[in-house]
Structures are given as C-alpha cells and as structure tokens.
Short mmCIF file of C-alpha atoms (C1' of nucleotides) in Angstrom, two decimals:
data_model
loop_
_atom_site.label_atom_id
_atom_site.label_comp_id
_atom_site.label_asym_id
_atom_site.label_seq_id
_atom_site.Cartn_x
_atom_site.Cartn_y
_atom_site.Cartn_z
CA MET A 15 -7.66 -3.78 -20.85
CA ASN A 16 -5.97 -4.83 -24.15
CA GLN A 17 -3.45 -6.70 -22.41
CA LEU A 18 -5.21 -10.16 -22.13
CA ASN A 19 -4.26 -13.36 -23.63
CA ALA A 20 -0.78 -12.55 -22.95
CA THR A 21 1.83 -15.26 -23.56
CA PRO A 22 3.48 -16.78 -20.64
CA ASP A 23 6.60 -14.95 -21.39
CA GLN A 24 5.06 -11.66 -21.18
CA THR A 25 3.85 -12.11 -17.56
CA LYS A 26 7.11 -12.84 -16.26
CA ASN A 27 8.52 -10.09 -14.28
CA THR A 28 11.97 -10.87 -15.53
CA ALA A 29 10.83 -9.93 -18.96
CA CYS A 30 12.90 -6.78 -18.88
CA PHE A 31 16.05 -8.95 -19.04
CA SER A 32 17.74 -9.98 -22.46
CA CYS A 33 18.65 -13.68 -22.96
CA GLU A 34 22.29 -12.79 -22.64
CA ASN A 35 21.99 -11.04 -19.28
CA LEU A 36 19.64 -13.76 -17.88
CA ALA A 37 22.19 -16.21 -18.80
CA ARG A 38 24.86 -14.14 -16.96
CA LEU A 39 22.39 -14.22 -13.82
CA THR A 40 21.83 -17.94 -14.12
CA GLU A 41 25.55 -18.62 -14.09
CA ILE A 42 25.74 -17.16 -10.55
CA MET A 43 22.74 -18.93 -9.28
CA ASP A 44 22.89 -21.73 -6.80
CA GLU A 45 19.93 -24.08 -7.29
CA HIS A 46 17.53 -24.91 -4.20
CA LYS A 47 14.69 -26.74 -3.82
CA TYR A 48 11.53 -26.38 -1.29
CA SER A 49 8.57 -28.40 -0.79
CA ALA A 50 5.03 -27.23 -0.71
CA GLY A 51 4.39 -25.28 2.50
CA SER A 52 7.84 -24.80 3.52
CA TYR A 53 9.37 -21.09 3.86
CA LEU A 54 12.07 -19.85 1.69
CA PHE A 55 12.58 -17.09 4.41
CA TRP A 56 10.95 -15.58 7.30
CA GLU A 57 10.70 -11.88 8.47
CA GLY A 58 13.77 -11.10 10.11
CA ASP A 59 16.16 -13.41 8.20
CA ALA A 60 18.97 -11.86 6.65
CA ALA A 61 18.20 -10.42 3.36
CA ASP A 62 21.32 -11.04 1.28
CA LYS A 63 20.00 -13.01 -1.53
CA LEU A 64 17.65 -12.73 -4.41
CA TYR A 65 15.66 -15.84 -5.79
CA TYR A 66 14.87 -16.57 -9.26
CA LEU A 67 11.70 -18.83 -9.46
CA LYS A 68 12.46 -21.70 -11.86
CA LYS A 69 9.45 -24.04 -10.82
CA GLY A 70 6.28 -23.41 -8.72
CA ARG A 71 4.83 -20.49 -6.96
CA VAL A 72 5.76 -18.56 -3.93
CA LYS A 73 3.70 -16.37 -1.89
CA ILE A 74 5.08 -13.14 0.04
CA THR A 75 3.15 -12.19 2.92
CA LYS A 76 3.28 -10.07 5.77
CA SER A 77 1.60 -10.98 9.10
CA SER A 78 0.23 -8.84 11.84
CA ASP A 79 1.14 -10.41 15.10
CA GLU A 80 -2.01 -12.11 15.75
CA GLY A 81 -3.46 -14.21 12.90
CA ARG A 82 -4.32 -11.55 10.33
CA GLN A 83 -2.12 -12.09 7.15
CA ILE A 84 -1.84 -10.16 4.05
CA MET A 85 -0.44 -11.51 0.75
CA LEU A 86 1.52 -8.88 -0.93
CA TYR A 87 2.89 -10.98 -4.08
CA MET A 88 2.22 -14.30 -5.53
CA HIS A 89 5.27 -15.26 -7.82
CA GLN A 90 5.36 -17.65 -10.46
CA GLU A 91 7.76 -19.48 -12.69
CA GLY A 92 10.16 -16.96 -14.21
CA ASP A 93 9.71 -14.39 -11.48
CA MET A 94 12.57 -12.85 -9.69
CA PHE A 95 11.92 -11.63 -6.01
CA GLY A 96 13.86 -10.59 -2.78
CA GLN A 97 14.89 -7.68 -1.18
CA VAL A 98 17.68 -5.00 -2.12
CA ASP A 99 18.56 -2.48 0.30
CA PRO A 100 21.40 -0.45 1.32
CA PHE A 101 21.78 -1.74 4.92
CA HIS A 102 24.06 -4.27 6.11
CA PRO A 103 23.14 -6.33 7.66
CA SER A 104 19.54 -6.21 6.39
CA THR A 105 16.80 -8.29 7.23
CA HIS A 106 13.61 -9.46 5.37
CA SER A 107 10.52 -7.72 6.21
CA PHE A 108 8.30 -10.59 4.87
CA HIS A 109 7.58 -14.23 4.79
CA ALA A 110 8.13 -16.12 1.67
CA GLN A 111 6.26 -19.30 1.51
CA ALA A 112 6.27 -21.96 -1.26
CA LEU A 113 2.71 -22.74 -2.45
CA GLU A 114 3.95 -25.83 -4.27
CA ASP A 115 7.03 -27.82 -4.71
CA VAL A 116 9.55 -25.06 -5.67
CA THR A 117 12.90 -24.73 -7.54
CA VAL A 118 14.63 -21.54 -7.06
CA GLY A 119 18.03 -20.34 -8.23
CA VAL A 120 19.66 -18.21 -5.37
CA ILE A 121 21.59 -15.22 -6.24
CA ARG A 122 23.97 -13.62 -3.40
CA HIS A 123 23.93 -9.95 -3.27
CA ASN A 124 27.61 -9.89 -3.52
CA ASP A 125 27.83 -11.83 -6.54
CA LEU A 126 25.21 -9.64 -8.10
CA GLU A 127 27.13 -6.50 -7.31
CA VAL A 128 30.25 -7.85 -9.32
CA LEU A 129 28.06 -8.60 -12.26
CA LEU A 130 26.50 -5.17 -12.00
CA TRP A 131 29.91 -3.41 -11.78
CA GLN A 132 31.16 -5.51 -14.89
CA TYR A 133 28.32 -5.18 -17.02
CA GLY A 134 26.55 -1.86 -17.62
CA ASP A 135 23.74 -3.06 -19.75
CA LEU A 136 22.79 -5.59 -16.90
CA ALA A 137 22.75 -2.88 -14.42
CA VAL A 138 20.37 -0.77 -16.57
CA GLU A 139 18.01 -3.68 -16.98
CA PHE A 140 18.15 -4.60 -13.43
CA MET A 141 17.28 -0.91 -12.48
CA LYS A 142 14.40 -1.40 -14.73
CA TRP A 143 13.30 -4.63 -13.17
CA MET A 144 13.31 -3.02 -9.88
CA GLY A 145 11.28 -0.10 -11.20
CA LEU A 146 8.77 -2.31 -12.42
CA MET A 147 8.48 -4.32 -8.89
CA HIS A 148 8.05 -0.82 -7.32
CA ARG A 149 5.48 0.16 -9.60
CA MET A 150 3.61 -3.14 -8.94
CA THR A 151 3.59 -2.41 -5.34
CA GLN A 152 2.27 1.28 -5.90
CA SER A 153 -0.45 0.08 -8.17
CA LYS A 154 -1.34 -2.36 -5.62
CA PHE A 155 -1.45 0.08 -3.01
CA ARG A 156 -3.54 2.30 -4.85
CA ASP A 157 -6.26 -0.36 -5.61
CA LEU A 158 -6.53 -1.61 -1.92
CA ILE A 159 -6.75 2.01 -0.23
CA LEU A 160 -8.49 4.15 -2.88
CA PHE A 161 -11.84 2.09 -3.87
CA GLY A 162 -12.76 0.22 -0.70
CA LYS A 163 -12.84 -3.49 -0.67
CA PRO A 164 -15.06 -3.95 -3.65
CA GLY A 165 -12.43 -1.97 -5.78
CA ALA A 166 -9.84 -4.01 -4.40
CA LEU A 167 -11.67 -7.21 -5.35
CA CYS A 168 -12.45 -6.16 -8.75
CA SER A 169 -8.80 -5.08 -9.23
CA LEU A 170 -7.83 -8.59 -8.02
CA LEU A 171 -9.93 -10.27 -10.39
CA ILE A 172 -8.51 -8.12 -13.22
CA ARG A 173 -4.92 -9.25 -12.12
CA LEU A 174 -5.95 -12.72 -11.94
CA GLY A 175 -7.31 -12.49 -15.30
CA ASN A 176 -3.90 -10.83 -16.73
CA SER A 177 -1.89 -13.59 -14.75
CA TYR A 178 -4.01 -16.71 -15.40
CA GLY A 179 -6.64 -15.60 -17.83
CA ASP A 180 -7.58 -17.46 -20.81
CA VAL A 181 -9.76 -15.49 -23.15
CA ARG A 182 -12.67 -17.82 -24.49
CA GLU A 183 -15.85 -17.02 -26.23
CA ASN A 184 -17.94 -16.98 -23.07
CA GLY A 185 -15.44 -14.77 -21.19
CA ILE A 186 -12.08 -14.83 -19.57
CA PHE A 187 -11.52 -18.07 -17.87
CA ILE A 188 -9.27 -17.96 -14.87
CA SER A 189 -7.24 -21.14 -15.12
CA ARG A 190 -6.46 -21.66 -11.47
CA LYS A 191 -8.71 -22.01 -8.47
CA PHE A 192 -8.83 -19.91 -5.46
CA THR A 193 -10.76 -20.21 -2.34
CA ASN A 194 -12.71 -17.19 -1.08
CA ALA A 195 -10.27 -17.18 1.99
CA GLU A 196 -7.27 -16.89 -0.50
CA LEU A 197 -8.79 -14.10 -2.40
CA GLY A 198 -9.57 -12.31 0.95
CA GLU A 199 -6.08 -12.73 2.03
CA MET A 200 -4.86 -11.06 -1.02
CA ILE A 201 -6.98 -7.88 -0.59
CA GLY A 202 -6.92 -7.91 3.31
CA ALA A 203 -10.49 -8.61 3.53
CA THR A 204 -12.43 -11.58 5.19
CA ARG A 205 -13.77 -14.54 3.57
CA GLU A 206 -17.23 -13.49 4.38
CA SER A 207 -16.91 -10.05 2.61
CA VAL A 208 -15.40 -11.59 -0.52
CA ASN A 209 -18.14 -14.23 -0.81
CA ARG A 210 -20.79 -11.37 -0.64
CA MET A 211 -19.16 -9.13 -2.90
CA LEU A 212 -18.45 -12.00 -5.44
CA GLY A 213 -22.32 -12.85 -5.00
CA ASP A 214 -23.10 -9.28 -6.02
CA LEU A 215 -21.01 -9.55 -8.96
CA LYS A 216 -22.52 -12.88 -10.19
CA GLN A 217 -25.98 -11.25 -9.76
CA ASN A 218 -24.80 -8.32 -12.06
CA HIS A 219 -23.48 -10.92 -14.45
CA ALA A 220 -20.01 -9.67 -14.13
CA ILE A 221 -18.60 -12.82 -13.37
CA GLU A 222 -19.72 -16.51 -13.23
CA TYR A 223 -18.35 -19.70 -11.95
CA VAL A 224 -17.80 -22.73 -14.28
CA ASN A 225 -16.93 -25.93 -12.22
CA GLY A 226 -14.88 -24.04 -9.57
CA HIS A 227 -13.17 -21.58 -11.89
CA ILE A 228 -14.06 -17.74 -11.99
CA VAL A 229 -15.06 -16.53 -15.48
CA ILE A 230 -15.13 -12.89 -16.03
CA LYS A 231 -18.07 -11.98 -18.28
CA ASN A 232 -17.97 -8.21 -17.96
CA LEU A 233 -14.61 -6.79 -17.65
CA THR A 234 -15.80 -3.21 -18.01
CA TYR A 235 -17.90 -3.66 -15.02
CA LEU A 236 -15.00 -4.55 -13.01
CA CYS A 237 -12.86 -1.90 -14.41
CA ASP A 238 -15.43 0.73 -13.65
CA ILE A 239 -15.58 -0.32 -9.94
CA CYS A 240 -11.81 0.06 -9.28
CA ARG A 241 -11.36 2.81 -11.77
CA CYS A 242 -8.93 0.70 -13.97
CA GLU A 243 -6.23 2.87 -15.52
CA ASN A 244 -5.39 0.33 -18.10
CA CYS A 245 -2.03 0.13 -16.83
CA PRO A 246 0.49 -2.26 -18.68
CA LYS A 247 -0.25 -6.03 -18.01
CA ASP A 248 3.38 -6.26 -16.56
CA ILE A 249 2.28 -4.04 -13.77
CA CYS A 250 -1.42 -5.22 -13.28
CA ARG A 251 -0.73 -8.71 -12.15
CA ILE A 252 -0.56 -10.78 -9.03
CA MET B 6 13.00 3.75 18.02
CA ASN B 7 16.67 4.51 18.51
CA GLN B 8 16.67 6.53 15.25
CA LEU B 9 15.67 9.85 16.52
CA ASN B 10 17.44 13.02 16.58
CA ALA B 11 18.80 12.23 13.20
CA THR B 12 21.05 14.73 11.58
CA PRO B 13 19.62 16.13 8.45
CA ASP B 14 22.02 14.12 6.24
CA GLN B 15 20.76 10.88 7.58
CA THR B 16 17.06 11.46 6.61
CA LYS B 17 17.92 12.31 2.96
CA ASN B 18 16.93 9.41 0.59
CA THR B 19 19.94 10.13 -1.18
CA ALA B 20 22.18 8.91 1.82
CA CYS B 21 23.19 5.88 -0.38
CA PHE B 22 25.27 7.74 -2.78
CA SER B 23 28.80 8.47 -2.23
CA CYS B 24 30.00 12.14 -2.86
CA GLU B 25 31.73 11.17 -5.80
CA ASN B 26 28.64 9.63 -7.42
CA LEU B 27 26.41 12.49 -6.25
CA ALA B 28 28.82 14.80 -8.14
CA ARG B 29 28.53 12.75 -11.47
CA LEU B 30 24.77 12.88 -11.17
CA THR B 31 24.89 16.64 -10.44
CA GLU B 32 27.02 17.02 -13.53
CA ILE B 33 23.91 15.59 -15.74
CA MET B 34 21.28 17.69 -14.02
CA ASP B 35 19.21 20.67 -15.45
CA GLU B 36 18.35 23.05 -12.79
CA HIS B 37 14.50 23.91 -12.84
CA LYS B 38 12.41 26.23 -10.50
CA TYR B 39 8.77 25.60 -9.64
CA SER B 40 6.75 27.94 -7.49
CA ALA B 41 4.69 27.00 -4.56
CA GLY B 42 1.66 25.06 -5.49
CA SER B 43 2.63 24.52 -9.10
CA TYR B 44 3.05 20.80 -10.39
CA LEU B 45 6.38 19.33 -11.43
CA PHE B 46 4.42 16.69 -13.33
CA TRP B 47 0.76 15.01 -13.62
CA GLU B 48 -0.47 11.73 -13.91
CA GLY B 49 -0.10 10.58 -17.60
CA ASP B 50 2.93 13.04 -18.26
CA ALA B 51 5.85 11.27 -20.01
CA ALA B 52 8.17 9.93 -17.31
CA ASP B 53 11.41 10.20 -18.75
CA LYS B 54 13.03 12.03 -15.95
CA LEU B 55 14.35 11.80 -12.37
CA TYR B 56 14.11 14.75 -9.92
CA TYR B 57 17.03 15.73 -7.24
CA LEU B 58 15.33 18.16 -4.98
CA LYS B 59 17.70 21.00 -4.13
CA LYS B 60 15.41 23.22 -2.20
CA GLY B 61 11.87 23.04 -0.94
CA ARG B 62 9.40 20.22 -0.42
CA VAL B 63 7.38 18.30 -2.98
CA LYS B 64 4.28 15.97 -2.41
CA ILE B 65 3.57 12.97 -4.53
CA THR B 66 -0.28 12.37 -4.68
CA LYS B 67 -2.81 10.00 -6.19
CA SER B 68 -6.12 11.27 -6.91
CA SER B 69 -9.32 9.07 -7.29
CA ASP B 70 -11.20 10.70 -9.97
CA GLU B 71 -13.67 12.64 -7.46
CA GLY B 72 -12.14 14.51 -4.80
CA ARG B 73 -10.38 12.07 -2.53
CA GLN B 74 -6.60 12.19 -2.66
CA ILE B 75 -3.98 10.39 -1.04
CA MET B 76 -0.30 11.67 -0.40
CA LEU B 77 2.25 8.88 -1.18
CA TYR B 78 5.27 10.66 -0.36
CA MET B 79 6.49 14.10 0.67
CA HIS B 80 10.02 14.78 -0.27
CA GLN B 81 12.30 17.05 1.09
CA GLU B 82 15.75 18.74 0.24
CA GLY B 83 18.27 16.14 -0.69
CA ASP B 84 15.69 13.62 -1.88
CA MET B 85 15.61 12.11 -5.41
CA PHE B 86 12.29 11.00 -6.80
CA GLY B 87 10.71 10.09 -10.09
CA GLN B 88 9.63 6.93 -11.92
CA VAL B 89 11.96 4.33 -13.50
CA ASP B 90 10.42 1.54 -15.40
CA PRO B 91 10.98 -0.52 -18.54
CA PHE B 92 8.31 0.97 -20.73
CA HIS B 93 8.78 3.30 -23.58
CA PRO B 94 7.13 5.86 -23.52
CA SER B 95 6.15 5.30 -20.04
CA THR B 96 3.85 7.87 -18.10
CA HIS B 97 3.63 9.04 -14.59
CA SER B 98 1.04 7.49 -12.24
CA PHE B 99 1.09 10.07 -9.73
CA HIS B 100 1.00 13.89 -9.43
CA ALA B 101 4.02 15.80 -7.99
CA GLN B 102 3.14 19.39 -6.68
CA ALA B 103 5.49 21.79 -5.02
CA LEU B 104 4.54 22.62 -1.60
CA GLU B 105 6.87 25.47 -1.54
CA ASP B 106 8.91 27.41 -4.02
CA VAL B 107 11.25 24.50 -5.03
CA THR B 108 14.62 24.20 -7.11
CA VAL B 109 14.99 20.70 -8.56
CA GLY B 110 17.89 19.14 -10.77
CA VAL B 111 16.38 17.18 -13.59
CA ILE B 112 18.09 14.14 -14.79
CA ARG B 113 17.07 12.46 -18.02
CA HIS B 114 16.76 8.54 -18.36
CA ASN B 115 18.74 8.59 -21.21
CA ASP B 116 21.65 10.45 -19.64
CA LEU B 117 21.41 8.34 -16.40
CA GLU B 118 21.82 5.13 -18.43
CA VAL B 119 24.96 6.20 -19.80
CA LEU B 120 26.19 7.00 -16.40
CA LEU B 121 25.23 3.57 -15.14
CA TRP B 122 27.03 1.97 -17.99
CA GLN B 123 30.08 3.72 -17.27
CA TYR B 124 30.30 3.41 -13.60
CA GLY B 125 29.58 0.34 -11.84
CA ASP B 126 29.61 1.54 -8.61
CA LEU B 127 27.08 4.04 -9.18
CA ALA B 128 24.90 1.44 -10.63
CA VAL B 129 25.21 -0.55 -7.34
CA GLU B 130 24.49 2.50 -5.26
CA PHE B 131 21.51 3.47 -7.53
CA MET B 132 20.01 0.08 -7.23
CA LYS B 133 20.20 0.26 -3.41
CA TRP B 134 18.50 3.59 -3.72
CA MET B 135 15.69 1.99 -5.45
CA GLY B 136 15.53 -0.73 -3.06
CA LEU B 137 15.21 1.88 -0.23
CA MET B 138 12.46 3.68 -2.08
CA HIS B 139 10.69 0.45 -2.64
CA ARG B 140 10.89 -0.61 0.91
CA MET B 141 9.52 2.81 2.05
CA THR B 142 6.55 2.16 -0.02
CA GLN B 143 6.20 -1.27 1.38
CA SER B 144 6.55 -0.18 4.75
CA LYS B 145 3.77 2.35 4.38
CA PHE B 146 1.54 -0.23 2.88
CA ARG B 147 2.02 -2.24 5.95
CA ASP B 148 1.00 0.72 8.20
CA LEU B 149 -1.96 1.71 6.15
CA ILE B 150 -3.49 -1.77 5.50
CA LEU B 151 -2.65 -3.80 8.77
CA PHE B 152 -3.78 -1.82 11.90
CA GLY B 153 -6.48 0.36 10.79
CA LYS B 154 -6.53 4.10 10.88
CA PRO B 155 -5.31 4.55 14.28
CA GLY B 156 -2.29 2.33 13.44
CA ALA B 157 -1.87 4.49 10.31
CA LEU B 158 -2.04 7.73 12.29
CA CYS B 159 0.42 6.47 15.01
CA SER B 160 2.85 5.38 12.34
CA LEU B 161 2.45 8.68 10.56
CA LEU B 162 3.35 10.41 13.97
CA ILE B 163 6.50 8.21 14.15
CA ARG B 164 7.61 8.99 10.60
CA LEU B 165 6.95 12.76 11.37
CA GLY B 166 9.12 12.28 14.39
CA ASN B 167 11.79 10.77 12.42
CA SER B 168 11.65 13.40 9.63
CA TYR B 169 11.05 16.62 11.49
CA GLY B 170 11.51 15.65 15.11
CA ASP B 171 13.68 17.54 17.56
CA VAL B 172 14.16 15.70 20.93
CA ARG B 173 13.67 17.94 23.83
CA GLU B 174 13.30 17.30 27.64
CA ASN B 175 9.51 17.25 27.21
CA GLY B 176 9.19 15.02 24.20
CA ILE B 177 9.86 14.94 20.68
CA PHE B 178 8.87 18.31 19.09
CA ILE B 179 7.72 18.20 15.49
CA SER B 180 9.07 21.22 13.78
CA ARG B 181 6.51 21.61 11.26
CA LYS B 182 2.95 22.21 11.60
CA PHE B 183 0.21 20.11 9.98
CA THR B 184 -3.40 20.44 9.67
CA ASN B 185 -5.72 17.76 10.44
CA ALA B 186 -6.75 17.67 6.79
CA GLU B 187 -3.17 17.19 5.81
CA LEU B 188 -2.48 14.34 8.27
CA GLY B 189 -5.73 12.77 6.92
CA GLU B 190 -4.61 12.92 3.46
CA MET B 191 -1.49 11.16 4.27
CA ILE B 192 -3.04 8.21 5.71
CA GLY B 193 -6.19 8.07 3.55
CA ALA B 194 -8.67 9.22 6.38
CA THR B 195 -10.98 12.29 6.89
CA ARG B 196 -10.06 15.35 9.05
CA GLU B 197 -12.98 14.34 11.43
CA SER B 198 -11.45 10.84 12.31
CA VAL B 199 -8.00 12.25 12.41
CA ASN B 200 -9.12 14.95 14.79
CA ARG B 201 -10.89 12.24 17.19
CA MET B 202 -7.99 10.12 17.12
CA LEU B 203 -5.54 13.01 18.12
CA GLY B 204 -8.19 13.73 20.83
CA ASP B 205 -7.75 10.17 22.03
CA LEU B 206 -4.02 10.52 21.95
CA LYS B 207 -4.05 13.69 23.79
CA GLN B 208 -6.22 12.23 26.44
CA ASN B 209 -3.87 9.30 26.93
CA HIS B 210 -1.13 11.75 27.19
CA ALA B 211 0.77 10.13 24.19
CA ILE B 212 1.10 13.64 22.37
CA GLU B 213 0.45 17.27 23.10
CA TYR B 214 0.22 20.53 21.32
CA VAL B 215 2.50 23.04 21.88
CA ASN B 216 1.57 26.09 20.18
CA GLY B 217 0.31 24.48 17.29
CA HIS B 218 3.12 21.86 17.06
CA ILE B 219 2.51 18.30 17.80
CA VAL B 220 4.87 16.89 20.58
CA ILE B 221 5.23 13.21 21.07
CA LYS B 222 5.09 12.36 24.83
CA ASN B 223 4.93 8.88 24.93
CA LEU B 224 6.44 7.21 21.78
CA THR B 225 6.18 3.64 23.10
CA TYR B 226 2.48 4.21 23.31
CA LEU B 227 2.45 5.07 19.54
CA CYS B 228 4.75 2.10 18.68
CA ASP B 229 2.24 -0.25 20.41
CA ILE B 230 -0.68 0.88 18.42
CA CYS B 231 0.95 0.45 15.01
CA ARG B 232 3.23 -2.50 16.10
CA CYS B 233 6.44 -0.73 15.11
CA GLU B 234 9.11 -2.93 13.95
CA ASN B 235 11.81 -0.48 14.55
CA CYS B 236 12.69 -0.25 11.08
CA PRO B 237 15.56 1.84 10.19
CA LYS B 238 14.85 5.49 10.17
CA ASP B 239 15.85 5.82 6.31
CA ILE B 240 12.71 3.81 5.56
CA CYS B 241 10.41 4.85 8.25
CA ARG B 242 9.83 8.39 7.15
CA ILE B 243 7.63 10.55 5.31
"C1'" DC C 23 -11.42 46.71 16.57
"C1'" DC C 24 -14.15 43.97 13.17
"C1'" DG C 25 -15.48 40.74 9.88
"C1'" DG C 26 -14.05 37.07 7.34
"C1'" DC C 27 -11.45 32.84 6.72
"C1'" DA C 28 -9.20 28.77 7.90
"C1'" DC C 29 -9.16 25.52 11.06
"C1'" DT C 30 -10.40 22.63 15.12
"C1'" DG C 31 -13.90 20.05 17.87
"C1'" DT C 32 -18.05 17.45 18.40
"C1'" DG C 33 -22.58 15.03 18.24
"C1'" DA C 34 -25.99 12.36 15.20
"C1'" DC C 35 -26.40 9.39 11.77
"C1'" DT C 36 -25.05 6.28 7.73
"C1'" DT C 37 -22.32 3.09 5.39
"C1'" DT C 38 -18.78 -0.30 5.19
"C1'" DT C 39 -16.52 -4.08 6.94
"C1'" DG C 40 -15.58 -7.49 10.53
"C1'" DT C 41 -17.37 -11.24 13.63
"C1'" DC C 42 -19.89 -14.99 15.14
"C1'" DA C 43 -23.09 -18.69 14.44
"C1'" DC C 44 -24.58 -22.16 11.92
"C1'" DA C 45 -26.73 -24.64 7.87
"C1'" DC C 46 -25.47 -26.97 3.51
"C1'" DG C 47 -23.01 -29.63 -0.03
"C1'" DA C 48 -18.95 -31.77 -1.98
"C1'" DC C 49 -15.24 -34.54 -1.61
"C1'" DC C 50 -12.24 -38.04 0.41
"C1'" DG C 51 -10.55 -41.88 2.91
"C1'" DA C 52 -11.75 -45.74 6.18
"C1'" DT D 4 -21.38 -45.97 2.63
"C1'" DC D 5 -20.68 -43.16 6.44
"C1'" DG D 6 -18.41 -39.67 8.98
"C1'" DG D 7 -15.09 -35.90 8.75
"C1'" DT D 8 -13.03 -32.15 6.72
"C1'" DC D 9 -13.14 -28.10 3.98
"C1'" DG D 10 -15.20 -24.54 1.71
"C1'" DT D 11 -19.47 -21.92 0.47
"C1'" DG D 12 -23.42 -19.12 1.81
"C1'" DT D 13 -26.16 -16.32 4.73
"C1'" DG D 14 -28.36 -13.85 8.56
"C1'" DA D 15 -27.71 -11.15 12.93
"C1'" DC D 16 -25.09 -8.06 15.05
"C1'" DA D 17 -20.90 -4.97 16.23
"C1'" DA D 18 -17.15 -2.29 15.41
"C1'" DA D 19 -14.84 1.20 12.56
"C1'" DA D 20 -14.78 4.95 9.73
"C1'" DG D 21 -17.21 8.30 6.71
"C1'" DT D 22 -20.50 12.18 6.16
"C1'" DC D 23 -23.15 15.96 7.58
"C1'" DA D 24 -23.96 19.98 10.18
"C1'" DC D 25 -22.84 23.42 12.91
"C1'" DA D 26 -20.40 25.80 16.95
"C1'" DG D 27 -16.14 27.65 18.54
"C1'" DT D 28 -11.63 29.68 18.05
"C1'" DG D 29 -7.51 32.21 16.49
"C1'" DC D 30 -5.63 34.92 13.27
"C1'" DC D 31 -5.06 38.30 9.63
"C1'" DG D 32 -6.02 42.64 7.08
"C1'" DG D 33 -8.33 46.62 6.48
#
DNA sequence: CCGGCACTGTGACTTTTGTCACACGACCGA
DNA sequence: TCGGTCGTGTGACAAAAGTCACAGTGCCGG
C-alpha cells in the first residue's frame, strides 16, 4: 500500500492518455449535462457512445429484477466509461446514474474508430485504457468472491482510501461520506451486515469515525482480511 | 437462448478478427508447447505477452492463499488471452494452466504495438476483442454475485451448453465431462453444494445425466433461475 | 477378479449472511 | 419547538452455503 496520497491526476482512469491524445478525443466530444439522480443510460439502451466525465460523479449499477442492486463502478471527474464491443447494434448491460450534477463529453463509436485508424499511438493508449478497466473489474471480482463479505468490505475501504483518502497524522481520512446502505450496495451486502462489520473494525481499532467520515487507523489490518496484493492504485480504486 | 448449436467458429473469442488481421497476428507469433498440467504463467510473472491458443485448453485461475481456487476462464482452441495494461513492468494476476497438451502462439506486447500502430483496422478490431473479453468478465460477475449459487450454477450450465453443447432431440448434450469439483471451482462453490443443486435440477427434470454427460432438458427452467438476459453467445460462454 | 482410487451422494452440524422488527439520535423545515 | 425523515445500532430468527464424515459406485490395472 504505497499508493496513498495520490494526486488527483493519478487516480483518473484516463491517466493512460497523453495530453495530445486527450485533446484529440476532446475534439470529437459533444458536451451534455445531466442533473443529479438522472440516468445517462439504461440497461438495454443502444451502446454506441463513450462518456468522458468532466464534472461530477456517475455510478454504474446492475440491478436484479426485484430491488437488489449492485454498484459496479463509481466514476469521478476525469474518468472515461462506456461500453465497447463488437456487436452492432449492441446494448448497454448496466445503468449509469448521475450522483451529482454532471457534465460529460460524449464520444460516438464511429468517430472514435476514425481517430483510432488515424493515430496509432492513440490506438495503443486506448488499448491500455481498456486493459486497465478490465483489470479493475477483475480485481473487484476477486475481492467480492474470494474472501467473503468482510474481505469485500475491507477491500472497499482500501479502495475508498485510494480514491478519496487524505493521509493525516491520525490515519487516512476519507473525504466523502457514505451511508452504510451505499457501502453495502458497493459490495453486494445489506446495510445491517455492513453496520456489524464496521462495528467489529471499530472495536479492533482498524477504523474510526470522525464527524461522519471514516478514518482508516490500521491499514495493515484491513489488508490482512482481504489479502491485499498491493496492486497499483490505478486498479485498486472505486 | 437462440444461440445454441453454434459452429465452432462462432464460439472463438477471436471471432472479431478478419482473416487478414489474424494472419498479421500469426506472423508475429512464436510457437510454444506446454504439456497437460503445466503452467503457461503464474501470478506475479511478467505480463508482456499475449497467447493465441492453437490447440488444447487452458484454464485461468485465481487462488486464495490457502487452497480455495476459482476458475475465471476456460479457453479453448482459437481463443486469445493474456493481460494488457499500461504498467511497465506489469505482472500477471492469475495462473494459466494447460488442461491438455497445448500449442500456443505467443505475441509480445512490443510487436503487437507496432502492428497496431501500422494497421488502423487491426487496432479497431483489437479494441472490440478487448471489449468482448471485458463483457465476458462482467457477465460472469453478474451471474456469480446476483443470484446466489443456484443462479451461478444455472448460468454455468447455460454457458457450457453454448460452448460445448450439441442440440439433440432429447436435449442439449454437453460433449465434455466435468466433475462436480470442477463445476464448483468454476462458480466458487463446494463440490457438495454443486452435487445437491444438480440433484435438485435432476428432480425437476431440468437436466439429466447420459453416461456421465450432462444433458439440458429444460433450458427455460435454468434461464429463470439465473434471470438469463439472452446475451449474445460470444459473451455467454466459459 | 480383486483392491485401490476417484468421484458421487447424503446426513448432521456450523458459519455466514440476510430478514424483520424496533429503538434511538441527528437534522431539517414548518 | 415539534414532528417527520433518514440513517444508525442491535437483537432474534431464518436461509444459504460450507464443513466433516462416511457410504456407495464405477472404473482400471495387475
């Protein structure tokens, strides 16, 4: 866990792109705005675009027909997301909901393809970006399946630390607040389970609450529970 | 579930590539052979290559430190696998083990990048391939997390049907044999649980055994349990 | 044809996690 | 300041899945 206190730049999932190529991408974007709570796309919508998040946060969720819902990603400023696959027409398999008022740049697949055709280095960077996204998914997969809910929760806390953590003398201060229900949604557990597990962690002085914010006191303790592999911070995030 | 009885070609995950581009890729491959049971790479090995599977099958697994192991993919002839990410040096996060005697074409990242640089259409196809792999992972994720072990098992059976199924008058005959332990490993469940769940399915006439092979009698029944979304067969496979 | 081995099948029990019900406290707007 | 709403905290219970132990079965090689 040497990846804490990352600068904002380092935690963008577009870190793979050079300024030059980011500019090229920016050129083919259309700007759109969505208000907090609205959906950028729904499961089943045509997936022919990518989204570059300029402002705000977006969560990508999958919902089982009745009620239960699991959050797959929570994207923040500077992230790019969307679906790329070889089917025409292809459809989204997730929902994307704005958590705050959001400004996105929309990139159409067709425009992107032209750009990839033209600029080999962009294609290579793009491929690396996709690889990164894939590894994020795989790493989450591992955490959620292999070490039970407590493992998933600890891994989540570490990820939150990497994404929103502020290293202070008394621990890693997580600069956003989350309700137990939100945490549960992120790891496929119930509010109550999360509550009990957090209680355990508090008792073991692994974390504490400072006016509503989680502070990680003992990172090693968390790492042990989820068998943290010290993966790069670009992967181990929300 | 209209995707059954696929021709072998359609179930290759390299279906995205045109003959021309596959030939270009073939040119930069080095051929290697591995005997059944040996490892192509281990977790932690340098990940600077991709593998194109010419013959045999390879399983990609992740193991928790003690014993438990989960199979993420089972690749077959014509598949390409490996890890692409933007880190140098980057390391594999999984094991790859040959299930049979295996012949692979090894592609070095550096060589691939040159090719992507040169041929825009290859870059586009490659991107689509990566998108496909990513969606396979996400779809598995969904199945394993959302509908409990029975859901995961039914989804697995459907996938087996798509990958190895042979549609006959009495049902979908799965042309390979699997032990309960293997099935369990693929969905992160124990042998015993798998056994009991298969027992239930047999009782409900959803499947039956014909000299050691699973035959799917009632696909709809399975689909209901895992809320099958009729995803394209290229994604819904092993 | 016999013994060993790998796999299946099953029952009893434990652990993990979810479900339901409800008390409590914090905050917010009328 | 008072009720309403939202989130936390907790106990009792239920359901899901894993663990352990062991019996049965089928196959293979000597």
